[in-house]
PDB file of C-alpha atoms and ligand atoms in Angstrom:
ATOM      1  CA  MET A  23      97.535 -91.502 -78.739  1.00 95.00           C
ATOM      2  CA  LYS A  24      97.282 -88.230 -80.614  1.00 97.00           C
ATOM      3  CA  LEU A  25      98.048 -85.027 -78.756  1.00 97.00           C
ATOM      4  CA  THR A  26      97.837 -81.374 -79.812  1.00 97.00           C
ATOM      5  CA  ARG A  27      99.685 -78.898 -77.608  1.00 97.00           C
ATOM      6  CA  SER A  28     101.706 -75.682 -77.651  1.00 97.00           C
ATOM      7  CA  ILE A  29     105.110 -74.706 -76.383  1.00 96.00           C
ATOM      8  CA  PRO A  30     105.447 -71.081 -75.285  1.00 97.00           C
ATOM      9  CA  VAL A  31     108.334 -68.925 -76.503  1.00 96.00           C
ATOM     10  CA  PRO A  32     110.017 -67.122 -73.574  1.00 92.00           C
ATOM     11  CA  ASP A  33     109.167 -63.436 -73.056  1.00 91.00           C
ATOM     12  CA  SER A  34     106.452 -63.427 -75.730  1.00 93.00           C
ATOM     13  CA  VAL A  35     102.840 -64.431 -76.316  1.00 94.00           C
ATOM     14  CA  LEU A  36     103.985 -66.733 -79.128  1.00 96.00           C
ATOM     15  CA  GLN A  37     102.952 -70.412 -78.993  1.00 97.00           C
ATOM     16  CA  ILE A  38     104.618 -73.051 -81.181  1.00 97.00           C
ATOM     17  CA  PRO A  39     102.122 -75.748 -82.252  1.00 98.00           C
ATOM     18  CA  VAL A  40     103.162 -79.341 -81.550  1.00 98.00           C
ATOM     19  CA  LEU A  41     101.369 -82.451 -82.854  1.00 98.00           C
ATOM     20  CA  THR A  42     102.358 -85.795 -81.354  1.00 98.00           C
ATOM     21  CA  VAL A  43     101.334 -89.306 -82.360  1.00 98.00           C
ATOM     22  CA  THR A  44     102.510 -91.937 -79.878  1.00 97.00           C
ATOM     23  CA  GLY A  45     102.277 -95.581 -80.864  1.00 95.00           C
ATOM     24  CA  SER A  46     100.391 -97.949 -78.607  1.00 93.00           C
ATOM     25  CA  ARG A  47     102.544-100.969 -79.526  1.00 90.00           C
ATOM     26  CA  GLN A  48     105.680 -99.725 -77.784  1.00 87.00           C
ATOM     27  CA  PRO A  49     105.353 -96.111 -76.609  1.00 80.00           C
ATOM     28  CA  GLN A  50     109.020 -95.971 -75.542  1.00 90.00           C
ATOM     29  CA  GLY A  51     110.314 -96.641 -79.077  1.00 92.00           C
ATOM     30  CA  PRO A  52     112.223 -94.224 -81.326  1.00 97.00           C
ATOM     31  CA  CYS A  53     111.159 -90.611 -81.818  1.00 98.00           C
ATOM     32  CA  LEU A  54     111.051 -89.023 -85.265  1.00 98.00           C
ATOM     33  CA  ALA A  55     110.902 -85.222 -84.978  1.00 98.00           C
ATOM     34  CA  VAL A  56     109.570 -83.395 -88.055  1.00 98.00           C
ATOM     35  CA  SER A  57     109.382 -79.638 -88.553  1.00 98.00           C
ATOM     36  CA  ALA A  58     107.969 -77.377 -91.261  1.00 98.00           C
ATOM     37  CA  GLY A  59     107.429 -73.667 -91.628  1.00 98.00           C
ATOM     38  CA  VAL A  60     110.971 -72.610 -90.649  1.00 98.00           C
ATOM     39  CA  HIS A  61     110.561 -70.255 -93.608  1.00 97.00           C
ATOM     40  CA  GLY A  62     107.099 -68.692 -93.727  1.00 97.00           C
ATOM     41  CA  ASP A  63     106.692 -68.892 -97.532  1.00 96.00           C
ATOM     42  CA  GLU A  64     107.011 -72.714 -97.702  1.00 97.00           C
ATOM     43  CA  TYR A  65     103.793 -74.708 -97.319  1.00 97.00           C
ATOM     44  CA  GLU A  66     104.179 -78.292 -98.587  1.00 97.00           C
ATOM     45  CA  GLY A  67     105.558 -79.607 -95.306  1.00 98.00           C
ATOM     46  CA  VAL A  68     102.940 -77.798 -93.236  1.00 98.00           C
ATOM     47  CA  ARG A  69     100.131 -79.544 -95.080  1.00 98.00           C
ATOM     48  CA  ALA A  70     101.944 -82.904 -95.127  1.00 98.00           C
ATOM     49  CA  ILE A  71     102.095 -82.828 -91.315  1.00 98.00           C
ATOM     50  CA  TYR A  72      98.433 -81.795 -90.930  1.00 98.00           C
ATOM     51  CA  GLU A  73      97.311 -84.624 -93.233  1.00 98.00           C
ATOM     52  CA  LEU A  74      99.504 -87.328 -91.674  1.00 98.00           C
ATOM     53  CA  PHE A  75      98.408 -86.333 -88.171  1.00 98.00           C
ATOM     54  CA  ARG A  76      94.799 -87.026 -89.223  1.00 97.00           C
ATOM     55  CA  GLU A  77      95.589 -90.238 -91.106  1.00 97.00           C
ATOM     56  CA  LEU A  78      98.035 -92.089 -88.834  1.00 97.00           C
ATOM     57  CA  ASP A  79      96.761 -94.906 -86.622  1.00 95.00           C
ATOM     58  CA  PRO A  80      98.581 -95.060 -83.245  1.00 96.00           C
ATOM     59  CA  ALA A  81      97.627 -98.758 -82.960  1.00 94.00           C
ATOM     60  CA  ALA A  82      99.960 -99.505 -85.896  1.00 93.00           C
ATOM     61  CA  MET A  83     102.890 -97.595 -84.394  1.00 95.00           C
ATOM     62  CA  SER A  84     105.716 -97.893 -81.877  1.00 95.00           C
ATOM     63  CA  GLY A  85     107.543 -94.855 -80.546  1.00 96.00           C
ATOM     64  CA  THR A  86     106.601 -91.300 -81.408  1.00 97.00           C
ATOM     65  CA  LEU A  87     106.125 -88.969 -84.347  1.00 98.00           C
ATOM     66  CA  LEU A  88     106.763 -85.484 -82.919  1.00 98.00           C
ATOM     67  CA  CYS A  89     105.751 -82.717 -85.347  1.00 98.00           C
ATOM     68  CA  VAL A  90     106.028 -78.944 -85.395  1.00 98.00           C
ATOM     69  CA  PRO A  91     104.006 -77.910 -88.463  1.00 98.00           C
ATOM     70  CA  VAL A  92     104.679 -74.163 -88.142  1.00 98.00           C
ATOM     71  CA  LEU A  93     107.991 -73.487 -86.415  1.00 98.00           C
ATOM     72  CA  ASN A  94     108.045 -69.787 -87.311  1.00 98.00           C
ATOM     73  CA  PRO A  95     104.458 -68.502 -86.792  1.00 97.00           C
ATOM     74  CA  PRO A  96     105.202 -64.768 -87.362  1.00 97.00           C
ATOM     75  CA  ALA A  97     106.886 -65.529 -90.721  1.00 97.00           C
ATOM     76  CA  HIS A  98     104.125 -68.021 -91.612  1.00 97.00           C
ATOM     77  CA  ARG A  99     101.365 -65.442 -91.014  1.00 96.00           C
ATOM     78  CA  ALA A 100     103.296 -62.870 -93.073  1.00 96.00           C
ATOM     79  CA  CYS A 101     104.023 -65.358 -95.943  1.00 95.00           C
ATOM     80  CA  SER A 102     107.644 -64.313 -95.478  1.00 96.00           C
ATOM     81  CA  ARG A 103     110.935 -66.215 -95.595  1.00 95.00           C
ATOM     82  CA  VAL A 104     112.295 -64.187 -92.672  1.00 97.00           C
ATOM     83  CA  ASN A 105     110.649 -63.383 -89.359  1.00 97.00           C
ATOM     84  CA  PRO A 106     109.098 -59.918 -89.819  1.00 97.00           C
ATOM     85  CA  VAL A 107     109.612 -59.016 -86.154  1.00 96.00           C
ATOM     86  CA  ASP A 108     113.428 -59.103 -86.141  1.00 96.00           C
ATOM     87  CA  GLY A 109     114.131 -59.542 -89.877  1.00 97.00           C
ATOM     88  CA  LEU A 110     116.159 -62.704 -89.228  1.00 97.00           C
ATOM     89  CA  ASN A 111     116.273 -65.984 -91.159  1.00 97.00           C
ATOM     90  CA  LEU A 112     115.380 -68.650 -88.563  1.00 97.00           C
ATOM     91  CA  ALA A 113     117.615 -71.134 -90.415  1.00 96.00           C
ATOM     92  CA  ARG A 114     120.698 -69.029 -89.583  1.00 97.00           C
ATOM     93  CA  VAL A 115     120.336 -68.558 -85.811  1.00 97.00           C
ATOM     94  CA  PHE A 116     120.295 -72.134 -84.431  1.00 97.00           C
ATOM     95  CA  PRO A 117     120.739 -73.309 -81.717  1.00 97.00           C
ATOM     96  CA  GLY A 118     119.434 -69.913 -80.581  1.00 97.00           C
ATOM     97  CA  GLU A 119     119.467 -68.412 -77.106  1.00 96.00           C
ATOM     98  CA  PRO A 120     116.796 -67.850 -74.444  1.00 95.00           C
ATOM     99  CA  ASP A 121     117.241 -64.067 -74.177  1.00 94.00           C
ATOM    100  CA  GLY A 122     117.973 -63.089 -77.794  1.00 95.00           C
ATOM    101  CA  THR A 123     115.581 -61.737 -80.428  1.00 97.00           C
ATOM    102  CA  ILE A 124     112.364 -63.625 -81.206  1.00 97.00           C
ATOM    103  CA  SER A 125     114.048 -65.845 -83.843  1.00 98.00           C
ATOM    104  CA  ASN A 126     116.776 -66.789 -81.356  1.00 98.00           C
ATOM    105  CA  ARG A 127     114.167 -67.675 -78.733  1.00 98.00           C
ATOM    106  CA  ILE A 128     112.125 -69.790 -81.191  1.00 98.00           C
ATOM    107  CA  ALA A 129     115.302 -71.678 -82.138  1.00 98.00           C
ATOM    108  CA  TRP A 130     116.196 -72.156 -78.502  1.00 98.00           C
ATOM    109  CA  VAL A 131     112.852 -73.652 -77.398  1.00 98.00           C
ATOM    110  CA  PHE A 132     112.828 -75.951 -80.442  1.00 98.00           C
ATOM    111  CA  ASP A 133     116.367 -77.148 -79.734  1.00 98.00           C
ATOM    112  CA  GLN A 134     115.701 -77.630 -76.010  1.00 97.00           C
ATOM    113  CA  GLN A 135     112.221 -79.157 -76.125  1.00 97.00           C
ATOM    114  CA  ILE A 136     111.889 -80.916 -79.491  1.00 98.00           C
ATOM    115  CA  LEU A 137     115.335 -81.764 -80.903  1.00 98.00           C
ATOM    116  CA  SER A 138     116.511 -82.966 -77.500  1.00 97.00           C
ATOM    117  CA  ARG A 139     113.887 -85.754 -77.685  1.00 97.00           C
ATOM    118  CA  ALA A 140     114.567 -86.871 -81.262  1.00 98.00           C
ATOM    119  CA  SER A 141     116.285 -90.053 -82.388  1.00 97.00           C
ATOM    120  CA  PHE A 142     116.001 -88.794 -85.980  1.00 98.00           C
ATOM    121  CA  TYR A 143     115.147 -85.345 -87.334  1.00 98.00           C
ATOM    122  CA  LEU A 144     113.492 -84.260 -90.605  1.00 98.00           C
ATOM    123  CA  ASP A 145     113.102 -80.593 -91.605  1.00 98.00           C
ATOM    124  CA  LEU A 146     110.620 -79.924 -94.439  1.00 98.00           C
ATOM    125  CA  HIS A 147     111.594 -77.006 -96.704  1.00 97.00           C
ATOM    126  CA  SER A 148     110.864 -75.945-100.274  1.00 96.00           C
ATOM    127  CA  GLY A 149     111.954 -73.207-102.647  1.00 94.00           C
ATOM    128  CA  GLY A 150     109.479 -70.710-101.213  1.00 92.00           C
ATOM    129  CA  VAL A 151     108.460 -67.779-103.388  1.00 92.00           C
ATOM    130  CA  ARG A 152     112.000 -66.782-104.448  1.00 92.00           C
ATOM    131  CA  TYR A 153     113.776 -69.996-105.401  1.00 93.00           C
ATOM    132  CA  GLY A 154     113.202 -73.077-107.477  1.00 92.00           C
ATOM    133  CA  MET A 155     114.573 -76.269-105.942  1.00 94.00           C
ATOM    134  CA  PRO A 156     114.405 -79.914-107.067  1.00 94.00           C
ATOM    135  CA  SER A 157     111.975 -82.193-105.230  1.00 95.00           C
ATOM    136  CA  MET A 158     114.611 -83.820-103.060  1.00 96.00           C
ATOM    137  CA  VAL A 159     116.048 -84.789 -99.711  1.00 96.00           C
ATOM    138  CA  GLY A 160     119.379 -83.436 -98.532  1.00 96.00           C
ATOM    139  CA  TYR A 161     121.719 -85.223 -96.153  1.00 96.00           C
ATOM    140  CA  ASP A 162     125.131 -85.047 -94.473  1.00 96.00           C
ATOM    141  CA  SER A 163     127.366 -87.111 -96.747  1.00 94.00           C
ATOM    142  CA  THR A 164     129.784 -87.744 -93.861  1.00 95.00           C
ATOM    143  CA  ASP A 165     127.065 -89.593 -91.893  1.00 96.00           C
ATOM    144  CA  PRO A 166     126.087 -93.033 -93.266  1.00 96.00           C
ATOM    145  CA  ARG A 167     122.856 -92.872 -91.222  1.00 97.00           C
ATOM    146  CA  GLY A 168     121.745 -89.842 -93.248  1.00 96.00           C
ATOM    147  CA  ARG A 169     122.697 -91.437 -96.569  1.00 94.00           C
ATOM    148  CA  ALA A 170     120.809 -94.639 -95.719  1.00 95.00           C
ATOM    149  CA  ALA A 171     117.700 -92.644 -94.791  1.00 96.00           C
ATOM    150  CA  ALA A 172     117.965 -90.535 -97.965  1.00 96.00           C
ATOM    151  CA  GLU A 173     118.066 -93.705-100.084  1.00 94.00           C
ATOM    152  CA  ILE A 174     114.785 -95.033 -98.651  1.00 94.00           C
ATOM    153  CA  PHE A 175     112.934 -91.685 -98.498  1.00 95.00           C
ATOM    154  CA  GLY A 176     111.496 -92.044-102.000  1.00 94.00           C
ATOM    155  CA  ALA A 177     112.508 -88.613-103.359  1.00 95.00           C
ATOM    156  CA  PRO A 178     113.447 -88.318-107.050  1.00 95.00           C
ATOM    157  CA  VAL A 179     116.685 -86.510-106.124  1.00 95.00           C
ATOM    158  CA  ILE A 180     118.989 -86.924-103.120  1.00 96.00           C
ATOM    159  CA  TRP A 181     121.736 -84.373-102.418  1.00 94.00           C
ATOM    160  CA  GLY A 182     124.677 -85.174-100.150  1.00 95.00           C
ATOM    161  CA  HIS A 183     126.519 -82.242 -98.550  1.00 93.00           C
ATOM    162  CA  PRO A 184     130.135 -82.586 -97.394  1.00 92.00           C
ATOM    163  CA  VAL A 185     129.642 -79.599 -95.070  1.00 91.00           C
ATOM    164  CA  ILE A 186     126.575 -78.521 -93.080  1.00 92.00           C
ATOM    165  CA  GLU A 187     126.751 -74.775 -92.506  1.00 91.00           C
ATOM    166  CA  PRO A 188     126.147 -73.459 -88.959  1.00 94.00           C
ATOM    167  CA  GLY A 189     122.899 -71.871 -87.783  1.00 97.00           C
ATOM    168  CA  ARG A 190     120.542 -74.406 -89.361  1.00 97.00           C
ATOM    169  CA  THR A 191     118.011 -76.613 -87.618  1.00 97.00           C
ATOM    170  CA  ILE A 192     120.004 -79.533 -88.999  1.00 97.00           C
ATOM    171  CA  SER A 193     123.315 -78.185 -87.690  1.00 97.00           C
ATOM    172  CA  ALA A 194     121.698 -78.076 -84.229  1.00 98.00           C
ATOM    173  CA  ALA A 195     120.650 -81.712 -84.730  1.00 98.00           C
ATOM    174  CA  MET A 196     124.201 -82.561 -85.834  1.00 97.00           C
ATOM    175  CA  ALA A 197     125.602 -80.891 -82.691  1.00 97.00           C
ATOM    176  CA  ARG A 198     123.416 -83.262 -80.664  1.00 97.00           C
ATOM    177  CA  GLY A 199     124.592 -86.290 -82.659  1.00 97.00           C
ATOM    178  CA  ILE A 200     121.087 -86.787 -84.105  1.00 98.00           C
ATOM    179  CA  PRO A 201     120.943 -88.032 -87.729  1.00 98.00           C
ATOM    180  CA  PHE A 202     118.808 -85.896 -90.028  1.00 98.00           C
ATOM    181  CA  LEU A 203     117.402 -85.180 -93.465  1.00 98.00           C
ATOM    182  CA  TYR A 204     115.820 -82.099 -94.967  1.00 98.00           C
ATOM    183  CA  THR A 205     113.600 -81.725 -98.013  1.00 98.00           C
ATOM    184  CA  GLU A 206     113.379 -79.195-100.773  1.00 96.00           C
ATOM    185  CA  ALA A 207     110.639 -78.867-103.417  1.00 96.00           C
ATOM    186  CA  TRP A 208     109.503 -76.581-106.201  1.00 93.00           C
ATOM    187  CA  GLY A 209     107.787 -74.110-103.861  1.00 91.00           C
ATOM    188  CA  ALA A 210     106.622 -70.841-105.462  1.00 88.00           C
ATOM    189  CA  GLY A 211     104.250 -70.155-102.564  1.00 88.00           C
ATOM    190  CA  ARG A 212     102.012 -73.043-103.650  1.00 92.00           C
ATOM    191  CA  ILE A 213     101.637 -76.729-102.885  1.00 95.00           C
ATOM    192  CA  ALA A 214     102.323 -78.968-105.883  1.00 95.00           C
ATOM    193  CA  ARG A 215     100.491 -82.273-105.459  1.00 96.00           C
ATOM    194  CA  GLY A 216     103.567 -84.337-106.316  1.00 95.00           C
ATOM    195  CA  ASP A 217     105.682 -82.539-103.712  1.00 97.00           C
ATOM    196  CA  LEU A 218     103.035 -83.002-101.012  1.00 97.00           C
ATOM    197  CA  ASP A 219     102.887 -86.717-101.897  1.00 96.00           C
ATOM    198  CA  MET A 220     106.697 -86.982-101.803  1.00 96.00           C
ATOM    199  CA  MET A 221     106.877 -85.488 -98.310  1.00 97.00           C
ATOM    200  CA  LYS A 222     104.086 -87.664 -96.887  1.00 97.00           C
ATOM    201  CA  ARG A 223     105.557 -90.801 -98.496  1.00 95.00           C
ATOM    202  CA  GLY A 224     109.002 -89.859 -97.225  1.00 96.00           C
ATOM    203  CA  ILE A 225     107.825 -89.426 -93.635  1.00 97.00           C
ATOM    204  CA  LEU A 226     106.069 -92.819 -93.755  1.00 96.00           C
ATOM    205  CA  ASN A 227     109.169 -94.452 -95.282  1.00 95.00           C
ATOM    206  CA  LEU A 228     111.343 -92.897 -92.555  1.00 96.00           C
ATOM    207  CA  MET A 229     108.938 -94.183 -89.890  1.00 97.00           C
ATOM    208  CA  ARG A 230     109.311 -97.704 -91.382  1.00 95.00           C
ATOM    209  CA  HIS A 231     113.098 -97.275 -91.569  1.00 95.00           C
ATOM    210  CA  LEU A 232     113.202 -96.330 -87.868  1.00 96.00           C
ATOM    211  CA  GLY A 233     110.824 -99.111 -86.771  1.00 95.00           C
ATOM    212  CA  ILE A 234     108.050 -96.681 -85.751  1.00 96.00           C
ATOM    213  CA  LEU A 235     105.659 -97.988 -88.395  1.00 93.00           C
ATOM    214  CA  GLU A 236     105.438-101.733 -88.912  1.00 83.00           C
ATOM    215  CA  ASP A 237     102.889-101.933 -91.690  1.00 73.00           C
ATOM    216  CA  GLU A 238     103.422-104.038 -94.771  1.00 65.00           C
ATOM    217  CA  ALA A 239     103.235-101.228 -97.281  1.00 65.00           C
ATOM    218  CA  SER A 240     106.503-100.053 -98.679  1.00 61.00           C
ATOM    219  CA  VAL A 241     106.465 -97.714-101.621  1.00 60.00           C
ATOM    220  CA  VAL A 242     109.008 -98.704-104.216  1.00 62.00           C
ATOM    221  CA  ALA A 243     110.410 -95.600-105.851  1.00 70.00           C
ATOM    222  CA  PRO A 244     112.708 -95.475-108.875  1.00 76.00           C
ATOM    223  CA  PRO A 245     116.380 -94.879-107.989  1.00 79.00           C
ATOM    224  CA  PRO A 246     116.988 -91.190-107.308  1.00 86.00           C
ATOM    225  CA  ARG A 247     119.365 -88.841-109.094  1.00 92.00           C
ATOM    226  CA  ARG A 248     122.223 -88.366-106.667  1.00 93.00           C
ATOM    227  CA  LEU A 249     123.763 -84.893-106.290  1.00 92.00           C
ATOM    228  CA  THR A 250     126.763 -83.849-104.247  1.00 89.00           C
ATOM    229  CA  GLY A 251     128.133 -80.465-103.225  1.00 84.00           C
ATOM    230  CA  VAL A 252     127.402 -77.497-101.022  1.00 78.00           C
ATOM    231  CA  GLY A 253     123.723 -76.521-100.802  1.00 72.00           C
ATOM    232  CA  ASN A 254     124.008 -73.146 -99.089  1.00 72.00           C
ATOM    233  CA  THR A 255     121.378 -70.685-100.387  1.00 71.00           C
ATOM    234  CA  ASP A 256     123.594 -67.824 -99.148  1.00 70.00           C
ATOM    235  CA  GLY A 257     126.339 -68.876-101.588  1.00 70.00           C
ATOM    236  CA  GLY A 258     126.550 -70.031-105.192  1.00 90.00           C
ATOM    237  CA  ILE A 259     126.386 -67.519-108.037  1.00 95.00           C
ATOM    238  CA  VAL A 260     125.320 -64.137-106.680  1.00 96.00           C
ATOM    239  CA  ALA A 261     124.025 -60.944-108.331  1.00 97.00           C
ATOM    240  CA  SER A 262     126.434 -58.035-107.913  1.00 97.00           C
ATOM    241  CA  MET A 263     123.736 -55.421-108.648  1.00 98.00           C
ATOM    242  CA  PRO A 264     119.945 -55.119-108.742  1.00 98.00           C
ATOM    243  CA  GLY A 265     118.013 -55.961-111.899  1.00 98.00           C
ATOM    244  CA  PHE A 266     115.584 -58.279-113.681  1.00 98.00           C
ATOM    245  CA  LEU A 267     116.786 -61.872-114.080  1.00 98.00           C
ATOM    246  CA  MET A 268     116.469 -63.720-117.402  1.00 98.00           C
ATOM    247  CA  LEU A 269     117.061 -67.459-116.842  1.00 97.00           C
ATOM    248  CA  ASP A 270     118.508 -69.678-119.596  1.00 98.00           C
ATOM    249  CA  VAL A 271     118.347 -72.902-117.556  1.00 97.00           C
ATOM    250  CA  GLN A 272     115.992 -74.898-115.365  1.00 96.00           C
ATOM    251  CA  ILE A 273     116.397 -76.940-112.195  1.00 94.00           C
ATOM    252  CA  LEU A 274     118.346 -80.188-112.772  1.00 94.00           C
ATOM    253  CA  ASP A 275     119.603 -79.160-116.236  1.00 96.00           C
ATOM    254  CA  ARG A 276     123.095 -80.473-116.945  1.00 96.00           C
ATOM    255  CA  VAL A 277     125.335 -77.592-118.010  1.00 96.00           C
ATOM    256  CA  GLN A 278     128.893 -77.328-119.326  1.00 96.00           C
ATOM    257  CA  ALA A 279     131.733 -75.135-118.101  1.00 95.00           C
ATOM    258  CA  GLY A 280     131.346 -71.667-119.587  1.00 96.00           C
ATOM    259  CA  GLN A 281     127.682 -72.131-120.542  1.00 97.00           C
ATOM    260  CA  ARG A 282     125.512 -69.080-119.883  1.00 98.00           C
ATOM    261  CA  LEU A 283     122.963 -69.744-117.125  1.00 98.00           C
ATOM    262  CA  GLY A 284     121.172 -66.414-117.312  1.00 98.00           C
ATOM    263  CA  TYR A 285     121.666 -62.667-117.395  1.00 98.00           C
ATOM    264  CA  LEU A 286     120.471 -59.566-115.627  1.00 98.00           C
ATOM    265  CA  VAL A 287     118.834 -56.650-117.455  1.00 97.00           C
ATOM    266  CA  ASP A 288     117.778 -53.119-116.541  1.00 97.00           C
ATOM    267  CA  GLU A 289     114.291 -51.691-117.127  1.00 96.00           C
ATOM    268  CA  TRP A 290     115.140 -51.072-120.791  1.00 95.00           C
ATOM    269  CA  GLY A 291     116.082 -54.729-121.243  1.00 95.00           C
ATOM    270  CA  SER A 292     119.802 -53.956-121.659  1.00 97.00           C
ATOM    271  CA  THR A 293     122.220 -56.518-120.257  1.00 97.00           C
ATOM    272  CA  LEU A 294     123.823 -55.582-116.934  1.00 98.00           C
ATOM    273  CA  GLU A 295     125.746 -58.798-116.274  1.00 98.00           C
ATOM    274  CA  GLU A 296     125.858 -62.443-117.359  1.00 98.00           C
ATOM    275  CA  TYR A 297     126.229 -65.601-115.292  1.00 98.00           C
ATOM    276  CA  ASN A 298     128.195 -68.581-116.599  1.00 97.00           C
ATOM    277  CA  ALA A 299     128.854 -72.060-115.242  1.00 95.00           C
ATOM    278  CA  SER A 300     132.330 -72.308-113.712  1.00 92.00           C
ATOM    279  CA  GLN A 301     132.411 -76.068-114.339  1.00 92.00           C
ATOM    280  CA  ASP A 302     130.369 -78.928-115.798  1.00 93.00           C
ATOM    281  CA  ALA A 303     127.507 -79.212-113.325  1.00 93.00           C
ATOM    282  CA  THR A 304     123.855 -79.906-112.574  1.00 94.00           C
ATOM    283  CA  ILE A 305     121.628 -76.955-111.683  1.00 95.00           C
ATOM    284  CA  GLY A 306     120.633 -77.408-108.022  1.00 93.00           C
ATOM    285  CA  LEU A 307     118.833 -74.103-107.425  1.00 94.00           C
ATOM    286  CA  THR A 308     117.555 -71.219-109.517  1.00 95.00           C
ATOM    287  CA  ARG A 309     116.319 -67.832-108.443  1.00 95.00           C
ATOM    288  CA  GLU A 310     112.715 -67.813-109.731  1.00 94.00           C
ATOM    289  CA  MET A 311     111.609 -64.377-108.515  1.00 94.00           C
ATOM    290  CA  PRO A 312     112.986 -62.233-111.377  1.00 96.00           C
ATOM    291  CA  ILE A 313     113.432 -59.038-109.357  1.00 97.00           C
ATOM    292  CA  VAL A 314     116.811 -59.334-107.636  1.00 97.00           C
ATOM    293  CA  GLU A 315     118.927 -57.216-105.325  1.00 96.00           C
ATOM    294  CA  ALA A 316     122.707 -57.074-105.104  1.00 97.00           C
ATOM    295  CA  GLY A 317     123.898 -60.089-103.117  1.00 95.00           C
ATOM    296  CA  ASP A 318     120.953 -62.362-103.955  1.00 94.00           C
ATOM    297  CA  THR A 319     121.782 -65.981-104.786  1.00 94.00           C
ATOM    298  CA  LEU A 320     120.794 -66.819-108.378  1.00 96.00           C
ATOM    299  CA  PHE A 321     122.152 -70.347-108.958  1.00 96.00           C
ATOM    300  CA  LEU A 322     123.648 -73.263-107.055  1.00 94.00           C
ATOM    301  CA  LEU A 323     125.710 -75.758-109.036  1.00 94.00           C
ATOM    302  CA  ALA A 324     125.906 -79.373-107.897  1.00 93.00           C
ATOM    303  CA  SER A 325     127.856 -82.393-109.105  1.00 92.00           C
ATOM    304  CA  GLU A 326     126.070 -85.577-110.059  1.00 90.00           C
ATOM    305  CA  GLU A 327     127.120 -89.084-109.068  1.00 86.00           C
ATOM    306  CA  GLN A 328     127.321 -91.405-112.055  1.00 72.00           C
ATOM    307  CA  GLU A 329     124.498 -93.904-112.383  1.00 57.00           C
ATOM    308  CA  GLY A 330     125.168 -97.190-110.687  1.00 47.00           C
ATOM    309  CA  THR A 331     127.681 -95.795-108.190  1.00 45.00           C
ATOM    310  CA  ALA A 332     126.972 -94.973-104.574  1.00 44.00           C
TER     311      ALA A 332
HETATM  312 ZN1  LIG B   4     113.253 -73.157 -96.323  1.00 66.86          ZN
END
């Protein structure tokens, strides 16, 4: 059965769209919750959910696929990373509260009404208009359930994090003991075909992994590149002043300690400051919007597991 409904946000006219596909084989089976649109300038996951909702056949499924394609409607309509009503990043306020600002209330209804039902949770992100990110899934490297799911997702890169920072959708899932993954992708305010395909394939692979989908098809993907380290977009290498960013490196480049990653110039093109790698590393994130403010994250450095090790 396919169902389209809305959940109201307290003390507002806001409705969160919810798309549910319940399998007819065994309706009481596991529930995979999938969200997109936490940040309003990320679109790959939104479209992946819309397409899968049309394509899935409930007769081939057990359990439930529970999707929120646009978790942050005000940010989505404004094409904005943050919610324009309260200026907050929705991925920093979880698990939210029922009488806080609009972002807090969105987080709260999602945590109470969607996450509470999930046996596994997937949050679909991308680089948005500011950042470049690898096409990847991220997971909690302290939870073998997350690692196992990351390995079967079919993404070209998997990134294990030793720490999950508070305030995220996935930290709310972790607080409930629910295993999770999140995606990243190139972004740039557009939908790259390969990233859309990766997210749809990954959701289907997760559904097979959880026993929701029992079809024969299983997409064999080449082994992923495996990154480790903190993936916090509020950290990494940060600009100490405003300027125009000149990048020397690209996503997933391998760099050596001391290597210049990029530099900031003023409107005359004169160098304001340079950014160098503190260690041998793999580039996990780049700032792609060249106009930067003081405090903006420019680079995240990750470590790479050696091939053949796990
Ligand atoms: Zn995001």
